[in-house]
Amino acid sequence: MAKTPIWKSISNTLNGEIAAGHYRAGDKLPTESQLAARFSVNRHTVRRALQALQEQGLTQSRRGAGVFVMAEPTDYPIGQRVRFHQSLQAAGRMATKKVLNLQTRPSNKAEAEALGLYQGDPVHVYEGVSLADHVPVALARTVFPAARFPGLPASLMHFGSITEALAAEGVADYTRKSTRITAVVADATQASQLNITEGAPLLRTKAISVDEQGSRVEYGHTWFVGDRMTVVVEG
């Protein structure tokens, strides 16, 4: 009778421990060295076992961070109103954001057209990483007309929320005018920021939002990690 390969036995053991709840969604597995010591094998054997778990969709390797148990993708509804914190909280996830860049600069052609400005008119640019339960799920770059919202950068830093910052600038409500969704792959910078591998699938949205009078208030790009978020189009 053929023996079960050692790597497969290790994979089956870890699979069973994940199924039993010893490792939950989002948990980091022990390192290759720790697993090699536990099972008295070399790291190559452990690496093959971990590869098998990833091929089954049970784990994900994050460059420089380790191997993590996969969580079920979170539904992210895109309808008239898109609010990151509210959407994730409704899904039972903890939503946080990390600011990467906040600057005021001249608008480029695409930004000016999207916001109804002249090319070169000043815009505020807000870039950040969105996290669900401390796991990066999306990158965002949002552009606002600077002349209309001179105090927006300070409001964004104070509130950490676009909705609250716009409210502080006099925009009580805003809705999506349009959203375009495209499949792309992560470049090296995006992969590093999102803890994924270069070339991993992303869903990119380009959106324009307007206030209650129909004036354009923001133009945003968001890059969602394909296996961590499910974009749901509503309405």
mmCIF file of C-alpha atoms in Angstrom:
data_model
loop_
_atom_site.group_PDB
_atom_site.id
_atom_site.type_symbol
_atom_site.label_atom_id
_atom_site.label_comp_id
_atom_site.label_asym_id
_atom_site.label_seq_id
_atom_site.Cartn_x
_atom_site.Cartn_y
_atom_site.Cartn_z
ATOM 1 C CA MET A 1 0.000 0.000 0.000
ATOM 2 C CA ALA A 2 1.348 3.427 -0.972
ATOM 3 C CA LYS A 3 2.170 5.710 1.898
ATOM 4 C CA THR A 4 0.676 9.195 2.178
ATOM 5 C CA PRO A 5 3.395 11.778 1.385
ATOM 6 C CA ILE A 6 4.552 13.606 4.500
ATOM 7 C CA TRP A 7 3.685 17.010 3.042
ATOM 8 C CA LYS A 8 0.132 15.812 2.403
ATOM 9 C CA SER A 9 -0.193 14.470 5.937
ATOM 10 C CA ILE A 10 0.918 17.853 7.296
ATOM 11 C CA SER A 11 -1.520 19.631 4.981
ATOM 12 C CA ASN A 12 -4.355 17.359 6.127
ATOM 13 C CA THR A 13 -3.503 18.012 9.773
ATOM 14 C CA LEU A 14 -3.513 21.784 9.315
ATOM 15 C CA ASN A 15 -6.694 21.541 7.236
ATOM 16 C CA GLY A 16 -8.376 19.687 10.099
ATOM 17 C CA GLU A 17 -7.185 22.237 12.652
ATOM 18 C CA ILE A 18 -8.581 25.082 10.541
ATOM 19 C CA ALA A 19 -11.891 23.231 10.182
ATOM 20 C CA ALA A 20 -11.998 22.660 13.960
ATOM 21 C CA GLY A 21 -11.537 26.359 14.608
ATOM 22 C CA HIS A 22 -8.032 26.171 16.050
ATOM 23 C CA TYR A 23 -7.135 28.801 13.455
ATOM 24 C CA ARG A 24 -9.882 31.246 12.550
ATOM 25 C CA ALA A 25 -10.339 33.458 9.493
ATOM 26 C CA GLY A 26 -7.606 36.069 9.477
ATOM 27 C CA ASP A 27 -5.338 34.172 11.893
ATOM 28 C CA LYS A 28 -1.679 33.765 11.012
ATOM 29 C CA LEU A 29 -0.348 30.207 10.851
ATOM 30 C CA PRO A 30 2.925 29.301 12.577
ATOM 31 C CA THR A 31 6.064 30.061 10.581
ATOM 32 C CA GLU A 32 7.745 27.513 8.327
ATOM 33 C CA SER A 33 10.470 27.046 10.950
ATOM 34 C CA GLN A 34 7.922 26.441 13.700
ATOM 35 C CA LEU A 35 5.976 23.943 11.597
ATOM 36 C CA ALA A 36 9.181 22.190 10.522
ATOM 37 C CA ALA A 37 10.125 21.757 14.170
ATOM 38 C CA ARG A 38 6.625 20.587 15.122
ATOM 39 C CA PHE A 39 6.482 17.879 12.429
ATOM 40 C CA SER A 40 10.232 17.054 12.427
ATOM 41 C CA VAL A 41 10.626 17.768 8.708
ATOM 42 C CA ASN A 42 12.575 20.225 6.597
ATOM 43 C CA ARG A 43 11.152 23.593 5.500
ATOM 44 C CA HIS A 44 10.789 22.431 1.886
ATOM 45 C CA THR A 45 8.266 19.789 3.018
ATOM 46 C CA VAL A 46 6.383 22.387 5.067
ATOM 47 C CA ARG A 47 6.365 24.772 2.099
ATOM 48 C CA ARG A 48 4.759 22.088 -0.078
ATOM 49 C CA ALA A 49 2.090 21.475 2.575
ATOM 50 C CA LEU A 50 1.318 25.191 2.831
ATOM 51 C CA GLN A 51 1.143 25.430 -0.950
ATOM 52 C CA ALA A 52 -1.509 22.693 -0.943
ATOM 53 C CA LEU A 53 -3.600 24.665 1.569
ATOM 54 C CA GLN A 54 -3.352 27.771 -0.610
ATOM 55 C CA GLU A 55 -4.346 25.801 -3.701
ATOM 56 C CA GLN A 56 -7.484 24.712 -1.817
ATOM 57 C CA GLY A 57 -8.295 28.355 -1.103
ATOM 58 C CA LEU A 58 -7.881 27.908 2.655
ATOM 59 C CA THR A 59 -4.905 30.201 3.174
ATOM 60 C CA GLN A 60 -3.131 33.127 1.597
ATOM 61 C CA SER A 61 0.545 34.004 1.708
ATOM 62 C CA ARG A 62 1.302 37.693 2.255
ATOM 63 C CA ARG A 63 4.744 38.807 1.274
ATOM 64 C CA GLY A 64 6.855 39.562 4.319
ATOM 65 C CA ALA A 65 3.954 38.870 6.698
ATOM 66 C CA GLY A 66 3.346 35.107 6.637
ATOM 67 C CA VAL A 67 0.519 32.687 5.829
ATOM 68 C CA PHE A 68 -3.008 33.578 6.929
ATOM 69 C CA VAL A 69 -6.296 31.694 7.045
ATOM 70 C CA MET A 70 -8.612 33.064 4.386
ATOM 71 C CA ALA A 71 -11.775 34.869 5.392
ATOM 72 C CA GLU A 72 -14.963 34.735 3.371
ATOM 73 C CA PRO A 73 -15.089 37.717 0.975
ATOM 74 C CA THR A 74 -17.090 40.606 2.384
ATOM 75 C CA ASP A 75 -19.994 41.947 0.333
ATOM 76 C CA TYR A 76 -19.512 45.613 -0.526
ATOM 77 C CA PRO A 77 -22.708 47.157 -1.923
ATOM 78 C CA ILE A 78 -22.459 49.847 -4.593
ATOM 79 C CA GLY A 79 -25.687 51.749 -5.024
ATOM 80 C CA GLN A 80 -26.803 55.350 -4.674
ATOM 81 C CA ARG A 81 -24.929 55.725 -1.389
ATOM 82 C CA VAL A 82 -21.582 54.050 -0.819
ATOM 83 C CA ARG A 83 -20.194 54.340 2.707
ATOM 84 C CA PHE A 84 -17.182 52.184 3.620
ATOM 85 C CA HIS A 85 -17.545 52.147 7.407
ATOM 86 C CA GLN A 86 -21.292 51.526 7.392
ATOM 87 C CA SER A 87 -21.031 48.751 4.784
ATOM 88 C CA LEU A 88 -18.389 46.804 6.698
ATOM 89 C CA GLN A 89 -20.059 47.310 10.056
ATOM 90 C CA ALA A 90 -23.279 45.929 8.566
ATOM 91 C CA ALA A 91 -21.278 42.841 7.542
ATOM 92 C CA GLY A 92 -19.961 42.433 11.093
ATOM 93 C CA ARG A 93 -16.444 43.619 10.256
ATOM 94 C CA MET A 94 -14.385 46.350 11.913
ATOM 95 C CA ALA A 95 -13.577 49.084 9.402
ATOM 96 C CA THR A 96 -10.498 51.300 9.656
ATOM 97 C CA LYS A 97 -8.486 53.452 7.269
ATOM 98 C CA LYS A 98 -4.822 54.341 7.048
ATOM 99 C CA VAL A 99 -3.975 57.641 5.316
ATOM 100 C CA LEU A 100 -1.156 57.343 2.780
ATOM 101 C CA ASN A 101 -1.242 60.805 1.207
ATOM 102 C CA LEU A 102 -3.175 64.048 1.538
ATOM 103 C CA GLN A 103 -2.212 66.926 -0.723
ATOM 104 C CA THR A 104 -3.562 69.833 -2.757
ATOM 105 C CA ARG A 105 -2.317 70.087 -6.330
ATOM 106 C CA PRO A 106 -3.425 71.097 -9.871
ATOM 107 C CA SER A 107 -5.984 68.758 -11.425
ATOM 108 C CA ASN A 108 -5.144 66.623 -14.425
ATOM 109 C CA LYS A 109 -7.415 66.323 -17.462
ATOM 110 C CA ALA A 110 -9.422 63.309 -16.217
ATOM 111 C CA GLU A 111 -9.958 64.826 -12.770
ATOM 112 C CA ALA A 112 -11.032 68.177 -14.187
ATOM 113 C CA GLU A 113 -13.532 66.543 -16.553
ATOM 114 C CA ALA A 114 -14.955 64.340 -13.799
ATOM 115 C CA LEU A 115 -15.436 67.266 -11.406
ATOM 116 C CA GLY A 116 -16.533 69.879 -13.951
ATOM 117 C CA LEU A 117 -13.374 71.950 -13.498
ATOM 118 C CA TYR A 118 -10.781 73.456 -15.808
ATOM 119 C CA GLN A 119 -7.585 71.435 -16.119
ATOM 120 C CA GLY A 120 -5.113 72.813 -13.622
ATOM 121 C CA ASP A 121 -7.755 73.962 -11.127
ATOM 122 C CA PRO A 122 -6.680 72.930 -7.606
ATOM 123 C CA VAL A 123 -7.963 69.680 -6.103
ATOM 124 C CA HIS A 124 -7.510 67.950 -2.767
ATOM 125 C CA VAL A 125 -6.240 64.356 -3.172
ATOM 126 C CA TYR A 126 -6.889 61.847 -0.375
ATOM 127 C CA GLU A 127 -5.223 58.429 -0.655
ATOM 128 C CA GLY A 128 -5.426 55.583 1.808
ATOM 129 C CA VAL A 129 -5.698 51.889 2.604
ATOM 130 C CA SER A 130 -9.051 50.532 3.789
ATOM 131 C CA LEU A 131 -8.917 47.646 6.270
ATOM 132 C CA ALA A 132 -11.467 45.128 7.507
ATOM 133 C CA ASP A 133 -10.549 43.549 10.862
ATOM 134 C CA HIS A 134 -7.017 44.960 10.378
ATOM 135 C CA VAL A 135 -6.630 43.205 6.976
ATOM 136 C CA PRO A 136 -6.088 45.499 3.939
ATOM 137 C CA VAL A 137 -9.003 45.107 1.533
ATOM 138 C CA ALA A 138 -8.757 48.137 -0.753
ATOM 139 C CA LEU A 139 -6.744 51.140 -1.866
ATOM 140 C CA ALA A 140 -8.547 54.401 -2.529
ATOM 141 C CA ARG A 141 -7.715 57.721 -4.165
ATOM 142 C CA THR A 142 -10.408 60.393 -3.905
ATOM 143 C CA VAL A 143 -10.229 63.844 -5.457
ATOM 144 C CA PHE A 144 -12.269 66.891 -4.370
ATOM 145 C CA PRO A 145 -12.616 70.431 -5.800
ATOM 146 C CA ALA A 146 -10.346 72.539 -3.576
ATOM 147 C CA ALA A 147 -11.996 75.897 -4.246
ATOM 148 C CA ARG A 148 -15.344 74.654 -2.948
ATOM 149 C CA PHE A 149 -13.904 72.826 0.086
ATOM 150 C CA PRO A 150 -10.939 74.863 1.359
ATOM 151 C CA GLY A 151 -11.079 73.278 4.810
ATOM 152 C CA LEU A 152 -11.514 69.686 3.672
ATOM 153 C CA PRO A 153 -7.950 68.434 4.323
ATOM 154 C CA ALA A 154 -8.171 69.442 7.982
ATOM 155 C CA SER A 155 -11.639 67.867 8.257
ATOM 156 C CA LEU A 156 -10.398 64.621 6.707
ATOM 157 C CA MET A 157 -7.534 64.395 9.183
ATOM 158 C CA HIS A 158 -9.833 65.232 12.091
ATOM 159 C CA PHE A 159 -12.701 62.860 11.286
ATOM 160 C CA GLY A 160 -10.967 60.141 9.270
ATOM 161 C CA SER A 161 -14.202 59.801 7.301
ATOM 162 C CA ILE A 162 -15.085 61.314 3.942
ATOM 163 C CA THR A 163 -18.782 61.446 4.841
ATOM 164 C CA GLU A 164 -18.150 63.339 8.096
ATOM 165 C CA ALA A 165 -15.547 65.605 6.485
ATOM 166 C CA LEU A 166 -17.932 66.587 3.684
ATOM 167 C CA ALA A 167 -20.694 67.169 6.243
ATOM 168 C CA ALA A 168 -18.373 69.559 8.073
ATOM 169 C CA GLU A 169 -17.908 71.382 4.752
ATOM 170 C CA GLY A 170 -21.652 71.780 4.252
ATOM 171 C CA VAL A 171 -22.520 68.654 2.226
ATOM 172 C CA ALA A 172 -25.332 67.000 4.198
ATOM 173 C CA ASP A 173 -25.738 64.151 1.719
ATOM 174 C CA TYR A 174 -24.164 62.930 -1.505
ATOM 175 C CA THR A 175 -24.911 60.089 -3.905
ATOM 176 C CA ARG A 176 -23.242 58.221 -6.730
ATOM 177 C CA LYS A 177 -23.758 59.671 -10.185
ATOM 178 C CA SER A 178 -21.825 56.893 -11.916
ATOM 179 C CA THR A 179 -19.563 53.917 -11.168
ATOM 180 C CA ARG A 180 -17.361 52.075 -13.657
ATOM 181 C CA ILE A 181 -15.904 48.673 -12.678
ATOM 182 C CA THR A 182 -12.859 47.106 -14.345
ATOM 183 C CA ALA A 183 -10.712 44.048 -13.559
ATOM 184 C CA VAL A 184 -6.992 44.865 -13.260
ATOM 185 C CA VAL A 185 -3.882 43.307 -11.710
ATOM 186 C CA ALA A 186 -1.875 44.667 -8.793
ATOM 187 C CA ASP A 187 1.389 46.417 -9.558
ATOM 188 C CA ALA A 188 4.378 46.167 -7.215
ATOM 189 C CA THR A 189 3.416 49.204 -5.124
ATOM 190 C CA GLN A 190 -0.205 48.131 -4.722
ATOM 191 C CA ALA A 191 0.884 44.593 -3.824
ATOM 192 C CA SER A 192 3.148 45.937 -1.070
ATOM 193 C CA GLN A 193 0.431 48.227 0.333
ATOM 194 C CA LEU A 194 -2.215 45.478 0.309
ATOM 195 C CA ASN A 195 0.013 42.564 1.413
ATOM 196 C CA ILE A 196 -0.722 40.566 -1.739
ATOM 197 C CA THR A 197 1.434 39.238 -4.559
ATOM 198 C CA GLU A 198 2.237 41.355 -7.587
ATOM 199 C CA GLY A 199 -0.175 40.460 -10.396
ATOM 200 C CA ALA A 200 -2.989 39.457 -8.009
ATOM 201 C CA PRO A 201 -6.486 40.325 -9.282
ATOM 202 C CA LEU A 202 -8.061 43.631 -8.245
ATOM 203 C CA LEU A 203 -11.442 45.171 -8.990
ATOM 204 C CA ARG A 204 -11.058 48.862 -9.802
ATOM 205 C CA THR A 205 -13.977 51.248 -9.547
ATOM 206 C CA LYS A 206 -14.085 54.814 -10.866
ATOM 207 C CA ALA A 207 -16.907 56.838 -9.369
ATOM 208 C CA ILE A 208 -18.344 60.353 -9.442
ATOM 209 C CA SER A 209 -20.519 61.588 -6.564
ATOM 210 C CA VAL A 210 -22.837 64.584 -6.466
ATOM 211 C CA ASP A 211 -24.556 66.590 -3.735
ATOM 212 C CA GLU A 212 -28.303 67.134 -3.392
ATOM 213 C CA GLN A 213 -28.177 69.914 -5.996
ATOM 214 C CA GLY A 214 -26.370 67.694 -8.507
ATOM 215 C CA SER A 215 -22.993 69.435 -8.168
ATOM 216 C CA ARG A 216 -19.988 67.113 -8.341
ATOM 217 C CA VAL A 217 -18.211 66.758 -5.019
ATOM 218 C CA GLU A 218 -15.796 63.847 -5.460
ATOM 219 C CA TYR A 219 -14.095 61.690 -8.063
ATOM 220 C CA GLY A 220 -12.741 58.429 -6.678
ATOM 221 C CA HIS A 221 -10.732 55.391 -7.672
ATOM 222 C CA THR A 222 -10.851 52.273 -5.487
ATOM 223 C CA TRP A 223 -8.870 49.066 -5.989
ATOM 224 C CA PHE A 224 -10.515 46.141 -4.145
ATOM 225 C CA VAL A 225 -8.576 42.932 -3.419
ATOM 226 C CA GLY A 226 -10.424 40.413 -5.573
ATOM 227 C CA ASP A 227 -10.584 37.554 -3.058
ATOM 228 C CA ARG A 228 -11.322 39.711 -0.009
ATOM 229 C CA MET A 229 -14.228 41.820 -1.250
ATOM 230 C CA THR A 230 -17.289 41.056 -3.384
ATOM 231 C CA VAL A 231 -18.615 44.156 -5.120
ATOM 232 C CA VAL A 232 -22.424 44.026 -5.185
ATOM 233 C CA VAL A 233 -24.205 46.398 -7.566
ATOM 234 C CA GLU A 234 -27.548 47.492 -6.163
ATOM 235 C CA GLY A 235 -30.531 49.287 -7.624
#
